[in-house]
Short mmCIF file of C-alpha atoms in Angstrom, two decimals:
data_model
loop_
_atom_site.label_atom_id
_atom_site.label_comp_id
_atom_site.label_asym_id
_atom_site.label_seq_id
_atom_site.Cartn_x
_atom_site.Cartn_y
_atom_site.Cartn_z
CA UNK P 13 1.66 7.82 -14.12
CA UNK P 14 -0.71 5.10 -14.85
CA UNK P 15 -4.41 4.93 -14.03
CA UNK P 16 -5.68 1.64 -12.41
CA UNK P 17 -9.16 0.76 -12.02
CA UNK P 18 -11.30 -1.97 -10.19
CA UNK P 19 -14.60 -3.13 -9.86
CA UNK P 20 -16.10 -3.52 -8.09
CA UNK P 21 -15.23 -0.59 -5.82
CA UNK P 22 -17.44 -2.39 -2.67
CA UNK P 23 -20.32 -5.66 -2.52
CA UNK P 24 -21.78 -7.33 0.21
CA UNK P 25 -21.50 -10.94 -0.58
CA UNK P 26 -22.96 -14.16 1.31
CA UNK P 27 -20.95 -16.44 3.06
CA UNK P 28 -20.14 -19.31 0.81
CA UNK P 29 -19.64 -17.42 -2.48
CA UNK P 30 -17.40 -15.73 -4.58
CA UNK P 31 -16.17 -12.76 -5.68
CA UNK P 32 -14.02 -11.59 -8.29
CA UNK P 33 -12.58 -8.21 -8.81
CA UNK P 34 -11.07 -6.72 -11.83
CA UNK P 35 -8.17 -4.74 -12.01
CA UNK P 36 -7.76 -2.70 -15.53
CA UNK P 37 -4.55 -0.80 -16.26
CA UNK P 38 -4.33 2.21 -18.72
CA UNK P 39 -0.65 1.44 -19.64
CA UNK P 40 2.31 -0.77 -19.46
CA UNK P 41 3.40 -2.37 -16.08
CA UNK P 42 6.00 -4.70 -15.62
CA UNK P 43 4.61 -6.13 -12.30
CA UNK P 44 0.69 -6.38 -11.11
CA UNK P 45 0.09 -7.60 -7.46
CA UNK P 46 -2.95 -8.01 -5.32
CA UNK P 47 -3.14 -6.71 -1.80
CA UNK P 48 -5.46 -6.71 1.26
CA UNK P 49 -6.25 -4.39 3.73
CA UNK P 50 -7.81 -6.05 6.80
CA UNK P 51 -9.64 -3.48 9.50
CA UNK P 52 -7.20 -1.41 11.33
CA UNK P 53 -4.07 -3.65 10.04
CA UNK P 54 -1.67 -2.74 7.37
CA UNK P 55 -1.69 -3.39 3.22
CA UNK P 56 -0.54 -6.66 3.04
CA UNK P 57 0.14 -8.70 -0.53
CA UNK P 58 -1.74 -11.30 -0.90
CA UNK P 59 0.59 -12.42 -4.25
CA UNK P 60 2.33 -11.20 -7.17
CA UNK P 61 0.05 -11.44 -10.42
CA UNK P 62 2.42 -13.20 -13.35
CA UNK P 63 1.19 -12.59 -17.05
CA UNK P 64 0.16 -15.92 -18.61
CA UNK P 65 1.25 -17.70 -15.92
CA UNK P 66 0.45 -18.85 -12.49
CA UNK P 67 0.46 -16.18 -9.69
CA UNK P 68 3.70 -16.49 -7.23
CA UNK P 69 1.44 -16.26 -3.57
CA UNK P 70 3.43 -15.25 -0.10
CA UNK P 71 2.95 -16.99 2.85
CA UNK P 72 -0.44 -17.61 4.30
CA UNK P 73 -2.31 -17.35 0.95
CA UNK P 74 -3.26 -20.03 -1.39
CA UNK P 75 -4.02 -20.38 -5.27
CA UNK P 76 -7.64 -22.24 -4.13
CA UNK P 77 -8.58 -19.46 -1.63
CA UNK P 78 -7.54 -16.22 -3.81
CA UNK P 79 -7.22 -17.44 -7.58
CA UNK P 80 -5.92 -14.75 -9.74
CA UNK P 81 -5.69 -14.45 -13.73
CA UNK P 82 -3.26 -12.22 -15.63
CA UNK P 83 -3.61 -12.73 -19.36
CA UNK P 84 -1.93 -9.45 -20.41
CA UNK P 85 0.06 -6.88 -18.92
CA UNK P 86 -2.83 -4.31 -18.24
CA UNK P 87 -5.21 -6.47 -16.78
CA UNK P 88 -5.65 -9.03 -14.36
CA UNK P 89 -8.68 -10.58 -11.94
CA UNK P 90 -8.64 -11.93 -8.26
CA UNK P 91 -11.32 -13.98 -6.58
CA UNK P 92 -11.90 -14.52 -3.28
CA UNK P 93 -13.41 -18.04 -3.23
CA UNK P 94 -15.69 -19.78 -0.44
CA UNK P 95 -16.12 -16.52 1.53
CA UNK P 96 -15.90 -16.08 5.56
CA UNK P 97 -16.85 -12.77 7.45
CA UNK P 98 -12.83 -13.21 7.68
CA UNK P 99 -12.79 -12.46 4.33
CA UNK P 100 -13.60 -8.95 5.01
CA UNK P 101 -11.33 -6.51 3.67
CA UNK P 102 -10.14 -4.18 1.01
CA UNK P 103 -8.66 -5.65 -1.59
CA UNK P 104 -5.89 -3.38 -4.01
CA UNK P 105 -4.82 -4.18 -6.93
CA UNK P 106 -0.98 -1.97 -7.74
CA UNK P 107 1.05 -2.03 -10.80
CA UNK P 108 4.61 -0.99 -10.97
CA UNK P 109 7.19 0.27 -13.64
CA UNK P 110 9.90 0.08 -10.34
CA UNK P 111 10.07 0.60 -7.33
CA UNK P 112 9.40 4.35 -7.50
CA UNK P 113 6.26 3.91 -9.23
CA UNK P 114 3.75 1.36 -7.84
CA UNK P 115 0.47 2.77 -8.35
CA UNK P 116 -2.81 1.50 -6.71
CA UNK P 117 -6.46 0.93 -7.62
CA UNK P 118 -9.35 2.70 -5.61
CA UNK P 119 -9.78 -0.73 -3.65
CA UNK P 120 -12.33 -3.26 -3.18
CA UNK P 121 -14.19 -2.75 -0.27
CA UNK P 122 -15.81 -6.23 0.37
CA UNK P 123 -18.07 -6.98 3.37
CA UNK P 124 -19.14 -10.97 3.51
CA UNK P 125 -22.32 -11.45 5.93
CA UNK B 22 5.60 -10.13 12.69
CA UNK B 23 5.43 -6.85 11.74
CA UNK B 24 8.67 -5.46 9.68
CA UNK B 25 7.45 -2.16 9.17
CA UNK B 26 5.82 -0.40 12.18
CA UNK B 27 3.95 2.87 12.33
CA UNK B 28 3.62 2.40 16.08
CA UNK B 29 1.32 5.86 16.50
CA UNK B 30 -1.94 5.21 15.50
CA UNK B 31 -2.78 9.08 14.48
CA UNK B 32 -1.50 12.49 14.82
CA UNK B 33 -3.10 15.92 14.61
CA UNK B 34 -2.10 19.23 14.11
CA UNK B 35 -2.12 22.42 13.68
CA UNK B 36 -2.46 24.18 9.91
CA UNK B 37 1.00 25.97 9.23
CA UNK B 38 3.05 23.72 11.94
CA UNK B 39 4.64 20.77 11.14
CA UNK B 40 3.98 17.36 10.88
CA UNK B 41 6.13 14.29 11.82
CA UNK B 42 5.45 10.94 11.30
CA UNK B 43 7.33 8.16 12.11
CA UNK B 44 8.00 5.00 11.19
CA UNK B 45 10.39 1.95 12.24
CA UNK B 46 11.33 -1.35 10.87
CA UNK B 47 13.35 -4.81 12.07
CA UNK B 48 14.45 -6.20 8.58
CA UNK B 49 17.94 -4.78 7.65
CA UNK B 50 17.72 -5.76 4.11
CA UNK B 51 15.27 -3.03 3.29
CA UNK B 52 17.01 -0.66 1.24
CA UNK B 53 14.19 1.57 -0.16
CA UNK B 54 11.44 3.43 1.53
CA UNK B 55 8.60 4.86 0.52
CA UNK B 56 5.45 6.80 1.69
CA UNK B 57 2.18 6.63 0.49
CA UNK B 58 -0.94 8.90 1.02
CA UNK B 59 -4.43 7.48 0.99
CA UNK B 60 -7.41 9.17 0.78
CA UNK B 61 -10.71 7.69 2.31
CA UNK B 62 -12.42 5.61 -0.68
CA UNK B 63 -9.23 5.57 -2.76
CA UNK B 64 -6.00 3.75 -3.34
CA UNK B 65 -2.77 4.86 -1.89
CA UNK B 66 -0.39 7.47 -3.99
CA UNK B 67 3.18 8.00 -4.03
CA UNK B 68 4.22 10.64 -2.17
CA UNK B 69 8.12 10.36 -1.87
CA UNK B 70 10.66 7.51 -1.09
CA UNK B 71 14.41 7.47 -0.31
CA UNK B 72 17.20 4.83 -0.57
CA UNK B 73 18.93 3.55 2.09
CA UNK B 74 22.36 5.51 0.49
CA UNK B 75 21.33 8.78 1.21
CA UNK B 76 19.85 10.00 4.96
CA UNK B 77 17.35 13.26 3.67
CA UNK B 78 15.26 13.43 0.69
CA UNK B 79 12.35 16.60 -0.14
CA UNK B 80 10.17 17.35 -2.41
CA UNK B 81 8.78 20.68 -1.98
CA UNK B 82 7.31 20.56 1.61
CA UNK B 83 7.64 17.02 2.11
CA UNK B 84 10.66 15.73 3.03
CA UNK B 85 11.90 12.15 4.73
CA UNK B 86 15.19 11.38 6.91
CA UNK B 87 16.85 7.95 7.33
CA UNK B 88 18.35 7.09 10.61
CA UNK B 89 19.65 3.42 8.75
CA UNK B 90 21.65 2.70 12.45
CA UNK B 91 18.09 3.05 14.46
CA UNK B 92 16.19 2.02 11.48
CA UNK B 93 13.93 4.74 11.45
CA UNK B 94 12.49 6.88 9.46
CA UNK B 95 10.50 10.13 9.49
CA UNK B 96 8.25 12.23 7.33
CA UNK B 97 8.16 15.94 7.89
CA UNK B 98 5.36 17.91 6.57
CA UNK B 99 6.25 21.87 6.45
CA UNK B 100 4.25 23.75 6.58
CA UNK B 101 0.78 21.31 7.13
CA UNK B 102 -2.01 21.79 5.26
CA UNK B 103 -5.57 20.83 5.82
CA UNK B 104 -5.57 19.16 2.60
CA UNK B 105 -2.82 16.99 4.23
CA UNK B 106 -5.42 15.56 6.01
CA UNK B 107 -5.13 11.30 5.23
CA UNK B 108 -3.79 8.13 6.55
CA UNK B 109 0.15 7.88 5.56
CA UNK B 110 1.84 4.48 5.26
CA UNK B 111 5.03 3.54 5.30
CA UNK B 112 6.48 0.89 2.67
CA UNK B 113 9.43 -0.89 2.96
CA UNK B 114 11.83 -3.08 0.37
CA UNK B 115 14.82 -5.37 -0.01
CA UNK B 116 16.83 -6.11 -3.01
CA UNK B 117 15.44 -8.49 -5.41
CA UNK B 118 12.02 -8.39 -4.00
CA UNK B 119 10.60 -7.33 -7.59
CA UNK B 120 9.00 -4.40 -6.30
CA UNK B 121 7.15 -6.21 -3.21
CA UNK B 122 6.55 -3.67 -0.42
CA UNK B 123 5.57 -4.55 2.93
CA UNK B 124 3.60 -1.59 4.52
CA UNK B 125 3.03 -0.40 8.18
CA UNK B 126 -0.41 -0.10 9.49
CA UNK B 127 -0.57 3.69 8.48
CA UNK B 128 -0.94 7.36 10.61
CA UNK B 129 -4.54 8.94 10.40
CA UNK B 130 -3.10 12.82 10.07
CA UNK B 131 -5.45 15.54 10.82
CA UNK B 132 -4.90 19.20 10.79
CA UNK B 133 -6.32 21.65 12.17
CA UNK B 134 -7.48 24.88 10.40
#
């Protein structure tokens, strides 16, 4: 299995700023993606993390809004720009060898006043 | 729209019975399914999947059916354990997604010693 860790694990941030979180793998993934966790409302992915290349987003989410780096396979960053109390959420970073075997980070616990 | 539902909100029972959770979805093209474990304060873990080819798949007391016609799904936990305790999603996905799941909301378990 793989290990995957973030940091922050939580922050209280001010409307306005930014945040980014880090996502560190121990080993070899072939895919990285970023997902959010909304109160009461189920993991959704935010986009698919590509290495040295720009991130592939699904619909709703943005490249200005939720930037996100991947300049190697075991690492790879997400910011949440221009922050709302919307913005509220857990944010996961998983990394897969297949389908079987998506592992997650401990999450991102972000709270914007 | 939601694709994958987990339409009961929480379940609790007794220590030694069994648990069933359940779990729908509307897109036909899924044709992998997978549940996922989360623990309060960390990421979700694998816990077992099946592919839309077979209908039963366990692992030791966990096991999951496929009813592809209803497209539903179920988790049985035999016999439950407190440790069991934790909010269980469901994850969903289609062929050349590239390991993209699409989750339901999740099922706060409890049981009771």
């Amino acid at each position: 299995s793989a290990v995957i860790s973030q940091k922050p694990s939580r922050d209280i941030c001010q409307r306005g700023t930014s945040l980014t979180i880090q996502c560190q793998v121990d080993s070899q993934v072939t895919m990285m993606f970023w997902y959010r966790q909304q109160p009461g409302q189920s993991l959704t992915l935010i986009a698919t993390a590509n290495q040295g290349s720009e991130a592939t987003y699904e619909s709703g989410f943005v490249i200005d809004k939720f930037p996100i780096s991947r300049p190697n396979l075991t690492f790879s960053t997400l910011t949440v720009s221009n922050m709302s109390p919307e913005d509220s959420s857990i944010y996961l970073c998983s990394g897969t060898r297949g389908i079987t075997e998506a592992f997650f980070g401990q999450g991102t616990r972000l709270t914007v006043v | 729209d939601q694709q994958v539902k987990q339409n009961s909100p929480s379940l609790s029972v007794q220590e030694g019975r069994i648990s069933i959770l359940n779990c729908d979805y509307t897109n036909s093209m899924f044709d992998y399914f997978l549940w996922y474990k989360k623990y309060p304060a960390e990421g979700p873990t694998f816990l077992i999947s099946i592919s839309s080819i077979k209908d039963k798949n366990e692992d030791g007391r966990f096991t999951v059916f496929l009813n592809k016609s209803a497209k539903h799904l179920s988790l049985h936990i035999v016999p439950s354990q407190p440790g069991d305790s934790a909010v269980y999603f469901c994850a969903a996905s289609a062929p050349g997604a590239n390991s993209k799941l699409t989750f339901g909301k999740g099922i706060t378990l409890s049981v009771r010693p």
